[in-house]
CSV table of C-alpha atoms and ligand atoms in Angstrom, one decimal:
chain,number,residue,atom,x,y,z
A,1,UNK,CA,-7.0,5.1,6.7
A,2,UNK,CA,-3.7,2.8,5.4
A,3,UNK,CA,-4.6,-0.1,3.7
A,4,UNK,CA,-8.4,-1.8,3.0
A,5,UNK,CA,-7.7,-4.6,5.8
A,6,UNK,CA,-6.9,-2.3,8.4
A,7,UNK,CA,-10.3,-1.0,7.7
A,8,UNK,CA,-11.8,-4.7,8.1
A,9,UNK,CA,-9.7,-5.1,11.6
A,10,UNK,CA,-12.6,-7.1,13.8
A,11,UNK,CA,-13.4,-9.8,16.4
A,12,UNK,CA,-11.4,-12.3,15.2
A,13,UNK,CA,-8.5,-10.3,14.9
A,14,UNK,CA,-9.0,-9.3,18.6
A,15,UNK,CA,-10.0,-13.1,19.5
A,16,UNK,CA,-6.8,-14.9,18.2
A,17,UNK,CA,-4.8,-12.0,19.6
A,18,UNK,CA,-6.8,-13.0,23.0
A,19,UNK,CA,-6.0,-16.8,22.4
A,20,UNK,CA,-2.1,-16.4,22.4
A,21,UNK,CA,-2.0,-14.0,25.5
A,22,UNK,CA,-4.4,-16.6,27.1
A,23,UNK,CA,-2.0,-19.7,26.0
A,24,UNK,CA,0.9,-17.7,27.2
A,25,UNK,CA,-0.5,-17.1,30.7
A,26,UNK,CA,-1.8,-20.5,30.9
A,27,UNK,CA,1.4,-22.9,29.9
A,28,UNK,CA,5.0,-22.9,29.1
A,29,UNK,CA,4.2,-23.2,25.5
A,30,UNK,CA,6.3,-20.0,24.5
A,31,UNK,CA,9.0,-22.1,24.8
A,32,UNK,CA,7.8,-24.5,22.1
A,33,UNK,CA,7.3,-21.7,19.6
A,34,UNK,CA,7.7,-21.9,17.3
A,35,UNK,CA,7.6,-26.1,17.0
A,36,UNK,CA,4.0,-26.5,17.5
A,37,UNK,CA,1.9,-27.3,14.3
A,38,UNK,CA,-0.9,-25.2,16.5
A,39,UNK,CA,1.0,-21.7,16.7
A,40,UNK,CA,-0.5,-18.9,14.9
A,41,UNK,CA,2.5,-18.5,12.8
A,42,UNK,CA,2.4,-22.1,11.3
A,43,UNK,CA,-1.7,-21.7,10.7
A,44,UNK,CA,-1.2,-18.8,9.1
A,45,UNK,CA,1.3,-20.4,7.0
A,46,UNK,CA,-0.8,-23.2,6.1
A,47,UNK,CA,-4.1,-21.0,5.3
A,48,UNK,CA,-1.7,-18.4,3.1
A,49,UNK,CA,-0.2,-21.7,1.2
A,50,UNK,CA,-3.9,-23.2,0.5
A,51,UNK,CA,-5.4,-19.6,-0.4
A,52,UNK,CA,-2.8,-18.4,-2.9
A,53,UNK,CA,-2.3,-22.1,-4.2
A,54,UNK,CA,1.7,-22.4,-3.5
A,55,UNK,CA,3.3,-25.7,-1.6
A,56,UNK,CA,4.9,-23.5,0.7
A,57,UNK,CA,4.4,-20.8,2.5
A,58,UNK,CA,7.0,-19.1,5.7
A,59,UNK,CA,6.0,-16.1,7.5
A,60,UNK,CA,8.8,-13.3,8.2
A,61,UNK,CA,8.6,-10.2,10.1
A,62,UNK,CA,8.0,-8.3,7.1
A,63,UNK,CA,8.0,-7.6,2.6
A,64,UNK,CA,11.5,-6.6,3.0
A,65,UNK,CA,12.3,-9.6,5.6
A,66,UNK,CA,10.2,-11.7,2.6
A,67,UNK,CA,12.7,-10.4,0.1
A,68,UNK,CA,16.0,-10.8,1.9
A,69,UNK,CA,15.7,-14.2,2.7
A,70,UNK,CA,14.2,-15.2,-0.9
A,71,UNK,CA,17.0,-13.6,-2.2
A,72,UNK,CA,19.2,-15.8,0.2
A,73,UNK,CA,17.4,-18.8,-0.8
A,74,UNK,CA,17.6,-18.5,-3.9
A,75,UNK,CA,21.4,-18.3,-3.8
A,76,UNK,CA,21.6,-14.5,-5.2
A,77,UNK,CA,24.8,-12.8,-3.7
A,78,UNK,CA,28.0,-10.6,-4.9
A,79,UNK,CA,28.3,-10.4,-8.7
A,80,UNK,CA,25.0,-11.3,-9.1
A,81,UNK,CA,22.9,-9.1,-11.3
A,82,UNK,CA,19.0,-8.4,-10.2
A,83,UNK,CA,16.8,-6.6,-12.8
A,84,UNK,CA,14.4,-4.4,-11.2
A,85,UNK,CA,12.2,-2.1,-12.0
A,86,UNK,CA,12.8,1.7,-11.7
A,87,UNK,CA,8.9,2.1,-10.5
A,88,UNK,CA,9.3,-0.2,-7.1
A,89,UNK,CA,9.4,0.6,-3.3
A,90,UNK,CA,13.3,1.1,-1.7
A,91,UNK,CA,13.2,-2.1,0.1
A,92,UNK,CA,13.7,-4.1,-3.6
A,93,UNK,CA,16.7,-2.2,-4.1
A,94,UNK,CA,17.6,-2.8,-0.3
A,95,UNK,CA,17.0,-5.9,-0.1
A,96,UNK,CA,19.6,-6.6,-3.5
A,97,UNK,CA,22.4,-4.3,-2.0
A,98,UNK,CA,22.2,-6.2,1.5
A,99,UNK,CA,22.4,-9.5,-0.3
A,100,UNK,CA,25.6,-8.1,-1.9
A,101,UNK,CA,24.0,-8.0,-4.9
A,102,UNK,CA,23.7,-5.5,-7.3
A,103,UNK,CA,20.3,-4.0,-8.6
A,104,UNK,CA,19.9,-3.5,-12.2
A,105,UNK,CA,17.2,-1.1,-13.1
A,106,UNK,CA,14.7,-1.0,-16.0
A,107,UNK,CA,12.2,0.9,-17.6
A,108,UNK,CA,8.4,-0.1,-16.6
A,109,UNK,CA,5.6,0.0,-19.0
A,110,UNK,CA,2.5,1.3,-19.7
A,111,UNK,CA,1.1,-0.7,-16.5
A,112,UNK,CA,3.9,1.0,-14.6
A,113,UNK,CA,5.7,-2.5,-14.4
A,114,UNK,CA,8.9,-4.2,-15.2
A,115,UNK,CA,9.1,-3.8,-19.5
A,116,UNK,CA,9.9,-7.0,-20.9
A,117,UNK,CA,11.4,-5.5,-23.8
A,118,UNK,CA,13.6,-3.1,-21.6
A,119,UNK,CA,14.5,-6.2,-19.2
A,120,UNK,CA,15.9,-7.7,-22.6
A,121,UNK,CA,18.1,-5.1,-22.9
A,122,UNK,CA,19.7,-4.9,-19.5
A,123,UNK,CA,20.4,-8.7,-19.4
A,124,UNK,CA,24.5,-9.3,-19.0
A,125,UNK,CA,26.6,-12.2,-18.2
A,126,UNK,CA,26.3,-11.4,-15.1
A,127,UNK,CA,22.5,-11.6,-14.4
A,128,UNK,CA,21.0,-14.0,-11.8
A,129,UNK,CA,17.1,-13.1,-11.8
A,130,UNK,CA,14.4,-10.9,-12.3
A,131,UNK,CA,12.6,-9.1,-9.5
A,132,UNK,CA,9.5,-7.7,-11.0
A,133,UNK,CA,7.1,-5.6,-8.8
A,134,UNK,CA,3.0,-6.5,-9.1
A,135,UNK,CA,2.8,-2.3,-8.2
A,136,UNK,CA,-0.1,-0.8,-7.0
A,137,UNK,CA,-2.4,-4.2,-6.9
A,138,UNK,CA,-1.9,-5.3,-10.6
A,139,UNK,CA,0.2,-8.4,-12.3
A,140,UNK,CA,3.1,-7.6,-14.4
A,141,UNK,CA,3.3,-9.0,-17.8
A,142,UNK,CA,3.7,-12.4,-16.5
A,143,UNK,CA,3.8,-14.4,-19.7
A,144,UNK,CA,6.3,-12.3,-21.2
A,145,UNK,CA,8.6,-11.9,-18.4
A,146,UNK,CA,8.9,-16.3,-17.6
A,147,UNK,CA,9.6,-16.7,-21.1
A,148,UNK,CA,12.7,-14.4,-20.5
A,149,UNK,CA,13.9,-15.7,-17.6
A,150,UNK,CA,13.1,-19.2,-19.6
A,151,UNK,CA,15.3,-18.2,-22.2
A,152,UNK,CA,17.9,-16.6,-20.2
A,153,UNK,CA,18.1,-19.6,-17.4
A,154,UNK,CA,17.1,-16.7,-14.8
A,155,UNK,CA,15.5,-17.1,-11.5
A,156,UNK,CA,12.3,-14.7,-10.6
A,157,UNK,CA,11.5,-13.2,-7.6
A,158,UNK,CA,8.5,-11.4,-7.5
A,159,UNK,CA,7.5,-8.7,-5.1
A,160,UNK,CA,3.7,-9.3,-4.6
A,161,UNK,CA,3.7,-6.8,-1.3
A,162,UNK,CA,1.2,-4.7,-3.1
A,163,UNK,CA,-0.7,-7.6,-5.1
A,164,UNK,CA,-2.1,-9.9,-2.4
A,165,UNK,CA,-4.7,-12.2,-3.6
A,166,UNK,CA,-4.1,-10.8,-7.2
A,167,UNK,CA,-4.0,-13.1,-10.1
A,168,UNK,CA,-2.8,-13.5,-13.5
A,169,UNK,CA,-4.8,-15.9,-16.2
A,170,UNK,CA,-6.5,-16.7,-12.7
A,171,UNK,CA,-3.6,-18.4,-10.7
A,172,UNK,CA,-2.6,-15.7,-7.6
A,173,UNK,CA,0.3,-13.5,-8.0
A,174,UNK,CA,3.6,-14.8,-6.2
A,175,UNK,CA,3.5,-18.5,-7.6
A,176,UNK,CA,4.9,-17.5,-10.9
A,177,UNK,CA,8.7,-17.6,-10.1
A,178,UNK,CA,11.0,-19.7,-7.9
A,179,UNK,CA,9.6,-17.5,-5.0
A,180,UNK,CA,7.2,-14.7,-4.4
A,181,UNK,CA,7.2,-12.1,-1.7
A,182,UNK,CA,4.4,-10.6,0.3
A,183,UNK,CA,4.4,-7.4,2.9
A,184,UNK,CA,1.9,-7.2,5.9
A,185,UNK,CA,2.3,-4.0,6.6
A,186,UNK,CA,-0.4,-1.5,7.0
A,187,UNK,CA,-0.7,-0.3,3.6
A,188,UNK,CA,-1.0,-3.4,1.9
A,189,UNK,CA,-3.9,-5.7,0.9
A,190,UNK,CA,-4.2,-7.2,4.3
A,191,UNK,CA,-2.2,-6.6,7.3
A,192,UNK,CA,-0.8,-7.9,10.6
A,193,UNK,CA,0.1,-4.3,11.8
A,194,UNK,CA,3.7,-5.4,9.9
A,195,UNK,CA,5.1,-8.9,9.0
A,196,UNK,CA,5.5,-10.4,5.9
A,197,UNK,CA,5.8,-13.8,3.6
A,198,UNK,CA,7.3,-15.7,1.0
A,199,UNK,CA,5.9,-18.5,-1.3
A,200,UNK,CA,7.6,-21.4,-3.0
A,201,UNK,CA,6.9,-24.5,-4.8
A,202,UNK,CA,10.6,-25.8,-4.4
A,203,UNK,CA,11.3,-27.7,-1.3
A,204,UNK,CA,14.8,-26.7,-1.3
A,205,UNK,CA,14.1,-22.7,-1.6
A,206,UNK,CA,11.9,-23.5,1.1
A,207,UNK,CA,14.7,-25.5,3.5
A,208,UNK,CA,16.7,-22.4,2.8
A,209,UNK,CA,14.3,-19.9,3.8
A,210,UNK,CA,13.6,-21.7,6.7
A,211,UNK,CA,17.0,-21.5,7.5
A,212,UNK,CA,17.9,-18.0,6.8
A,213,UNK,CA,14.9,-16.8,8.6
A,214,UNK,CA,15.9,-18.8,11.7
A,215,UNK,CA,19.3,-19.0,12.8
A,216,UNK,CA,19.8,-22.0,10.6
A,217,UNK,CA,18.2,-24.2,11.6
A,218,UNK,CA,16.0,-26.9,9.3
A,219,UNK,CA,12.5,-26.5,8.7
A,220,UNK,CA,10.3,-26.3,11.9
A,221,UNK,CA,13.4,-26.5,14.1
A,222,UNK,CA,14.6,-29.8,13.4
A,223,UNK,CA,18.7,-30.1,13.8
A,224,UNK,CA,19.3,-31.5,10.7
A,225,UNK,CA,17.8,-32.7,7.1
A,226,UNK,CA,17.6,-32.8,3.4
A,227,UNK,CA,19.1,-29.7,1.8
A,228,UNK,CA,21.7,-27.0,3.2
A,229,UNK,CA,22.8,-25.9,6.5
A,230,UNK,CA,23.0,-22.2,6.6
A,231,UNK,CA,23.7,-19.0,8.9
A,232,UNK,CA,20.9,-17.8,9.6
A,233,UNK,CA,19.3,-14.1,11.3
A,234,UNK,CA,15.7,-14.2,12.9
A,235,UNK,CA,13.5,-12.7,10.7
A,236,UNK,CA,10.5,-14.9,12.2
A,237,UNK,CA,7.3,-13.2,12.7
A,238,UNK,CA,5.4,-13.6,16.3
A,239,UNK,CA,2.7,-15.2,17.3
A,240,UNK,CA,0.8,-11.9,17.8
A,241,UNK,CA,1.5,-10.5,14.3
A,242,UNK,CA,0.1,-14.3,12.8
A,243,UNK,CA,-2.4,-13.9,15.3
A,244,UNK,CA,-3.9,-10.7,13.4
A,245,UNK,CA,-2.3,-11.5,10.2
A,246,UNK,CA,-4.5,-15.0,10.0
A,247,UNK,CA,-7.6,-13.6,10.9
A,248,UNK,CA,-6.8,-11.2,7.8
A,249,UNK,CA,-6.4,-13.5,5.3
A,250,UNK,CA,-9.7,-15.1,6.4
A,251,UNK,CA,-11.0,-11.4,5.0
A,252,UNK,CA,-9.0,-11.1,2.0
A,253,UNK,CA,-12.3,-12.5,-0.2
A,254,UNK,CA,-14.3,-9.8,1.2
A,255,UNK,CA,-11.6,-7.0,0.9
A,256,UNK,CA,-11.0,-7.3,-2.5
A,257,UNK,CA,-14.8,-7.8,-3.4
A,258,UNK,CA,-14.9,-4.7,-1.5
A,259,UNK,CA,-12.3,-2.7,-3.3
A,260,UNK,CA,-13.3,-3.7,-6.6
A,261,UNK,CA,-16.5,-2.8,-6.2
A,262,UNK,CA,-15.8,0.2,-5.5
A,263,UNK,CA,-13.3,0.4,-8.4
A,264,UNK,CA,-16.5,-0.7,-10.7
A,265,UNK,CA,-18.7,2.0,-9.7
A,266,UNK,CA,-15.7,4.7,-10.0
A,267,UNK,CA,-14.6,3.6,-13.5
A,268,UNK,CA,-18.3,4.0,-14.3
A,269,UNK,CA,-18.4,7.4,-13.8
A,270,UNK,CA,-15.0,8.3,-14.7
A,271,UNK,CA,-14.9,7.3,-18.0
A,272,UNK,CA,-11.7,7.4,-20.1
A,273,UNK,CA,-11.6,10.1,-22.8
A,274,UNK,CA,-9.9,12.2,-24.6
A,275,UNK,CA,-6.5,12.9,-23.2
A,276,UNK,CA,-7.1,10.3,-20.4
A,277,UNK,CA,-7.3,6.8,-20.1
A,278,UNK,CA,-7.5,4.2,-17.3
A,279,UNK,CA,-3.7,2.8,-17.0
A,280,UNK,CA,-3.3,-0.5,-18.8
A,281,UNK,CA,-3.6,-4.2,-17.2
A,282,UNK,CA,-2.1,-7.2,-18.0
A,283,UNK,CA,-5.0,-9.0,-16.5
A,284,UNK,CA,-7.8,-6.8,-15.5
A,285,UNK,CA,-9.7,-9.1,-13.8
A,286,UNK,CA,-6.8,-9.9,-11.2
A,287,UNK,CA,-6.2,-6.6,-10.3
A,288,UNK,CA,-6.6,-6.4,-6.3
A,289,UNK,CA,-8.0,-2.7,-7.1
A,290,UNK,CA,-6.7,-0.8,-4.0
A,291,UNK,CA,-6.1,2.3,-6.6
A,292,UNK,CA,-7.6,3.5,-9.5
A,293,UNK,CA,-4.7,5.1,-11.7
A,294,UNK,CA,-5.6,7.3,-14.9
A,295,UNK,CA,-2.9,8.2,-17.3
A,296,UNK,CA,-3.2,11.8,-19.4
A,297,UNK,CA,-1.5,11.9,-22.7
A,298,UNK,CA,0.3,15.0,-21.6
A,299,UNK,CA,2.3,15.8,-17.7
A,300,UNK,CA,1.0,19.4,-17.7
A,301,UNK,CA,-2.4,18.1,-17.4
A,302,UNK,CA,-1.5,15.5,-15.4
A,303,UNK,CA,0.3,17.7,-12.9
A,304,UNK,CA,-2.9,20.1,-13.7
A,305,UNK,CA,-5.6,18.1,-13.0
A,306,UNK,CA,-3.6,16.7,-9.6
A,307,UNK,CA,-3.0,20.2,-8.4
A,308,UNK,CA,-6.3,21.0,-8.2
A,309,UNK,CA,-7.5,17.8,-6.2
A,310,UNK,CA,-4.3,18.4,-3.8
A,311,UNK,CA,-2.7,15.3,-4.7
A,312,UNK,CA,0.1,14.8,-6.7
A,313,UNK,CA,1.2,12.6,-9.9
A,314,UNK,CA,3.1,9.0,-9.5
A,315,UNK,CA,6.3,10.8,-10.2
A,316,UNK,CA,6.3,12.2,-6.7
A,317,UNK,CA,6.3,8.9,-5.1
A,318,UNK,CA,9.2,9.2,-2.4
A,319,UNK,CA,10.8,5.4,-2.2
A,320,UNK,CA,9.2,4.6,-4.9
A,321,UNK,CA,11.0,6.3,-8.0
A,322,UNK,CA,14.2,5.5,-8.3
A,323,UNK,CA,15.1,9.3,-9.4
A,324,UNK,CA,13.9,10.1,-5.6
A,325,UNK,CA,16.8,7.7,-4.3
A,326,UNK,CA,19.7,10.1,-4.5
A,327,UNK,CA,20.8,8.5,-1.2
A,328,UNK,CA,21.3,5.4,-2.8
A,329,UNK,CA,23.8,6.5,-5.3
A,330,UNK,CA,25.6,8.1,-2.6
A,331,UNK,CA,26.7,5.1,-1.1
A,332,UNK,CA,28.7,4.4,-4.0
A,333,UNK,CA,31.6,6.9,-2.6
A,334,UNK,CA,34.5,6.4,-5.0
A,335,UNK,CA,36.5,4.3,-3.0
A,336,UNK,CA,33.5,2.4,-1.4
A,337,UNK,CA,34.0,2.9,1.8
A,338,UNK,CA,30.4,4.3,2.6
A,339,UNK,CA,28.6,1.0,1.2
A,340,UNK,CA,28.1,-1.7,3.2
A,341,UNK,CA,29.3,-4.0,0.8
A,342,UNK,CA,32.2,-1.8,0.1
A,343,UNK,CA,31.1,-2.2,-3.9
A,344,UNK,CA,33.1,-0.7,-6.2
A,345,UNK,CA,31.2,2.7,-7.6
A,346,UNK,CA,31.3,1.0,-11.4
A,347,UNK,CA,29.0,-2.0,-10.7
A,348,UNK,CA,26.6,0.5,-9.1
A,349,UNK,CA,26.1,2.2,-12.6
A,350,UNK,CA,25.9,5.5,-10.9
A,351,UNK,CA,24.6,7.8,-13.6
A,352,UNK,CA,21.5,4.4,-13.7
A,353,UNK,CA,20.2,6.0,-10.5
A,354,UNK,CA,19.7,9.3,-11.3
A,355,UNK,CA,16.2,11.0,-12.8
A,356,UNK,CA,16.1,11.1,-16.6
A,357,UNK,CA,18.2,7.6,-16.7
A,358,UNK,CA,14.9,5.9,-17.2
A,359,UNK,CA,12.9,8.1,-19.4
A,360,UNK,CA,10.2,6.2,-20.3
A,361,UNK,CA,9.3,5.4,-16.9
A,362,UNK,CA,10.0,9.2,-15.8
A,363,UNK,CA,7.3,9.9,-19.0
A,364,UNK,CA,4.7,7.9,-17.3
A,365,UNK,CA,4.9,8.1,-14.4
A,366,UNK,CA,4.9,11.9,-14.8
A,367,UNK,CA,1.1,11.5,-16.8
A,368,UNK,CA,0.1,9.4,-14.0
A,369,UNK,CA,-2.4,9.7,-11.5
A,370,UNK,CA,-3.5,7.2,-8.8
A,371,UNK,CA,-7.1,7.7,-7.2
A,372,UNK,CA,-7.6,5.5,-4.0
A,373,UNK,CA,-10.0,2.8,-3.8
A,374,UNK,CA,-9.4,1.5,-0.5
A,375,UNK,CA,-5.5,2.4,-0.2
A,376,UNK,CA,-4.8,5.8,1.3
A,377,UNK,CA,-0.8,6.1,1.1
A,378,UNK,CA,0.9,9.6,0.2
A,379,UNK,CA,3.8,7.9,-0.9
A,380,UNK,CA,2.1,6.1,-3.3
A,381,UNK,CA,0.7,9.4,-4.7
A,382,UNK,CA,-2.8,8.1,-3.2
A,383,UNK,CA,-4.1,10.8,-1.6
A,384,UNK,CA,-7.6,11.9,-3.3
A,385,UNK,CA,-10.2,9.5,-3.6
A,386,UNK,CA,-12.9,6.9,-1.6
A,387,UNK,CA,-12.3,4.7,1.1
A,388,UNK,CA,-13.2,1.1,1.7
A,389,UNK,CA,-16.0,2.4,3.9
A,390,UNK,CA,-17.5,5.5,1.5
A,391,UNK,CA,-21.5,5.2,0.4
A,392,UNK,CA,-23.0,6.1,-2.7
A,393,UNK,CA,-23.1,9.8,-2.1
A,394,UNK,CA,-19.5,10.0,-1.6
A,395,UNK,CA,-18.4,8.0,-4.6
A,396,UNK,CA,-20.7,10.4,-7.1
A,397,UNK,CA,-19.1,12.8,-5.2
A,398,UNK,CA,-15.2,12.0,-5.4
A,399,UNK,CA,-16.0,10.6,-8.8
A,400,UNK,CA,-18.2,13.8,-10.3
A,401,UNK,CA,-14.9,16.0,-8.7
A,402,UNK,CA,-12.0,14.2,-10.6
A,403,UNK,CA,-14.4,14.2,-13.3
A,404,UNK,CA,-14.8,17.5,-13.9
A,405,UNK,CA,-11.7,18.8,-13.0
A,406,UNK,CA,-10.3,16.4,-16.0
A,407,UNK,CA,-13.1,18.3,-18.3
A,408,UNK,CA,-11.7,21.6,-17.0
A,409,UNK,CA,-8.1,20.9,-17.8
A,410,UNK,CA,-8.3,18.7,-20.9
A,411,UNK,CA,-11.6,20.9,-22.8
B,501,PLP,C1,5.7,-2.5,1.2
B,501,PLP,C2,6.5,-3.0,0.2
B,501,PLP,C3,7.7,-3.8,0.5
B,501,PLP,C4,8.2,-3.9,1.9
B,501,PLP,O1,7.4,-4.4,2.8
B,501,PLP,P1,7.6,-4.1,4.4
B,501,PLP,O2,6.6,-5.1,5.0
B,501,PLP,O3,7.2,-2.7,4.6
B,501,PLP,O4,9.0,-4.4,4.7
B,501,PLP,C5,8.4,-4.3,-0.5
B,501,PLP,N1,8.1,-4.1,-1.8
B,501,PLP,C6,7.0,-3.4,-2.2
B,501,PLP,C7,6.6,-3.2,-3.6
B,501,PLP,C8,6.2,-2.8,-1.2
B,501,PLP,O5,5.2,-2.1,-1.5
């Protein structure tokens, strides 16, 4: 099972799905799409904006999409500097490198998120914004990181793919910066099989969105307005994907009540102790909850305890840890001819990308272990745990398992 919202997948999903093959068969109204204030896409839109509190809200055809055309928006291009954390999913550093950008990465912390301190320290003339990650369902340290970007005059994008219908200090994750982006893909929160969506409180980020997600053109297809006029790609997302997608948001309540339930009653019989203790939280009560991640004091028990459940600690995230990108450094050949932005290999800071550059996230990450709640994703490192659907029994007995195993290792 991916995510907890593809376990939720029901009749409305099916009936809205029904409702645009039916209005397709019936009129000529594929041709409006997407003008119509009655399309899937724009009600989606309009529920996502209301539910996560944001102005504005445009669905794309997926996290990465999301991130690409924030990035556009938001005026971030060649010579542009984009701090980034080295705990993230390869579409960040994607989604920089095809904006001709370059990704700057930093150290996370002990919530396996972008280190304020660290972000300090990588700040040049040359940085534009911060990109921090809300990774595995919980908030970065918000506070810290505005006041930064405050300081710095930098813009922040954050990736909320992982964190929807998370909050900080109670306000949802993805309203903190000048634009937040969202994934819909199967392993996330809540899902439209894929698809994706960005949120913004500025009119003009919006117009430009709008326009670099649709060949240009002004917001809901009008030929010309307040703002800029761009070149634009389609990175719109269909009618069937909002179809499903709307009809998940309408669950996202239940979802989360779901998953953290289910965290409750783990965390209740996996205590921390000694040697072990639940990773930390900038805001505990916003965390979406779709894993439960312990950290040991030392890797070999980390790597101990996971060997014996069959799973595997967070360092062995592929596309996730930058030290697992080694094609990414690779398309820094000398004379750039094998990156698509023909880069030279200096602004790349080559030796940045490789394992060890980062040791502080590589020392976590390595004492880390991720129990699912409700996500089941091997790339995460998710691999042993409950599922959104698991009873009582199988919660004592997932729960009484990493227990013990934990006793065995640590004494
Ligand atoms: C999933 C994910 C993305 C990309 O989303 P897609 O919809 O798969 O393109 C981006 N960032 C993070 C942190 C993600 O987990």
């Amino acid at each position: 099972m991916p995510g907890p919202g593809y376990a939720f997948f029901g009749d409305e999903e099916r009936d809205n799905v029904e409702q645009v093959l039916e209005t397709w068969s019936r009129t000529t109204a594929a041709h409006s799409y997407p003008l119509g204030d009655l399309t899937q896409t724009r009600l989606f839109e309009q529920a996502a904006a209301h539910r996560l509190s944001s102005p504005y809200c445009l669905s794309v055809n997926s996290g990465t999409s999301a991130l690409l055309t924030a990035l556009a928006a938001l005026g971030i291009g060649p010579g542009d500097e984009v701090i980034v954390p080295g705990y993230m999913y390869s579409a960040c550093l994607a989604a920089i490198v095809y904006s001709g950008a370059t990704p700057v990465l930093a150290e996370v912390d002990a919530s396996l998120t972008l280190d304020p301190g660290d972000v300090r320290q990588r700040i040049t003339g040359r940085t534009k914004a911060l990109m921090p990650v809300h990774i595995l369902g919980a908030a970065c340290d918000l506070a810290a990181l505005r006041r930064i970007a405050g300081e710095h005059g930098l813009l922040m994008l954050e990736d909320a793919a992982q964190a929807c219908g998370g909050t900080y200090r109670g306000r949802p994750l993805g309203t903190f910066g000048q634009a937040g982006a969202f994934s819909l893909n199967m392993f996330k929160i809540i899902t439209g099989g894929d698809g994706g969506f960005l949120l913004t409180s500025d009119e003009r980020v919006f117009q430009r969105a709008y326009g670099f997600h649709d060949h240009g053109w002004f917001p809901y297809r009008r030929e010309d307005g307040p703002g800029d006029r761009l070149w634009g790609l389609n990175l719109r997302m269909t009618e069937l994907t909002a179809a499903v997608a709307r009809a998940q948001l309408g669950r996202l309540d239940a979802v989360l009540a779901r998953t953290r339930g289910l965290r409750d009653e783990l965390l209740e019989q996996i205590p921390e102790r000694d040697g072990m203790v639940r990773r930390y939280l900038h805001d505990a009560d916003g965390d979406c909850a779709s894993v439960l991640v312990y950290v040991f004091d030392e890797r070999a028990d980390a790597e101990a305890v996971a060997k014996r459940l069959g799973t595997k600690t967070l360092l062995h995230s592929p596309k996730h840890y930058y030290g697992g990108l080694p094609e990414l450094p690779a398309l820094a050949a000398p004379d750039g001819s094998s990156c698509p932005f023909r880069q030279p290999a200096e602004v790349w800071r080559r030796d940045g990308w490789r394992a060890g550059a980062l040791p502080r996230t590589d020392d976590v990450l390595s004492r880390s272990l991720a129990l699912t709640v409700g996500l089941s994703d091997t790339y995460l490192g998710a691999d042993f745990g409950v599922n959104v659907f698991s009873g009582g029994d199988e919660i004592a007995e997932v729960a009484e398992r990493f227990r013990e195993t934990a006793d065995e290792v640590l004494g």
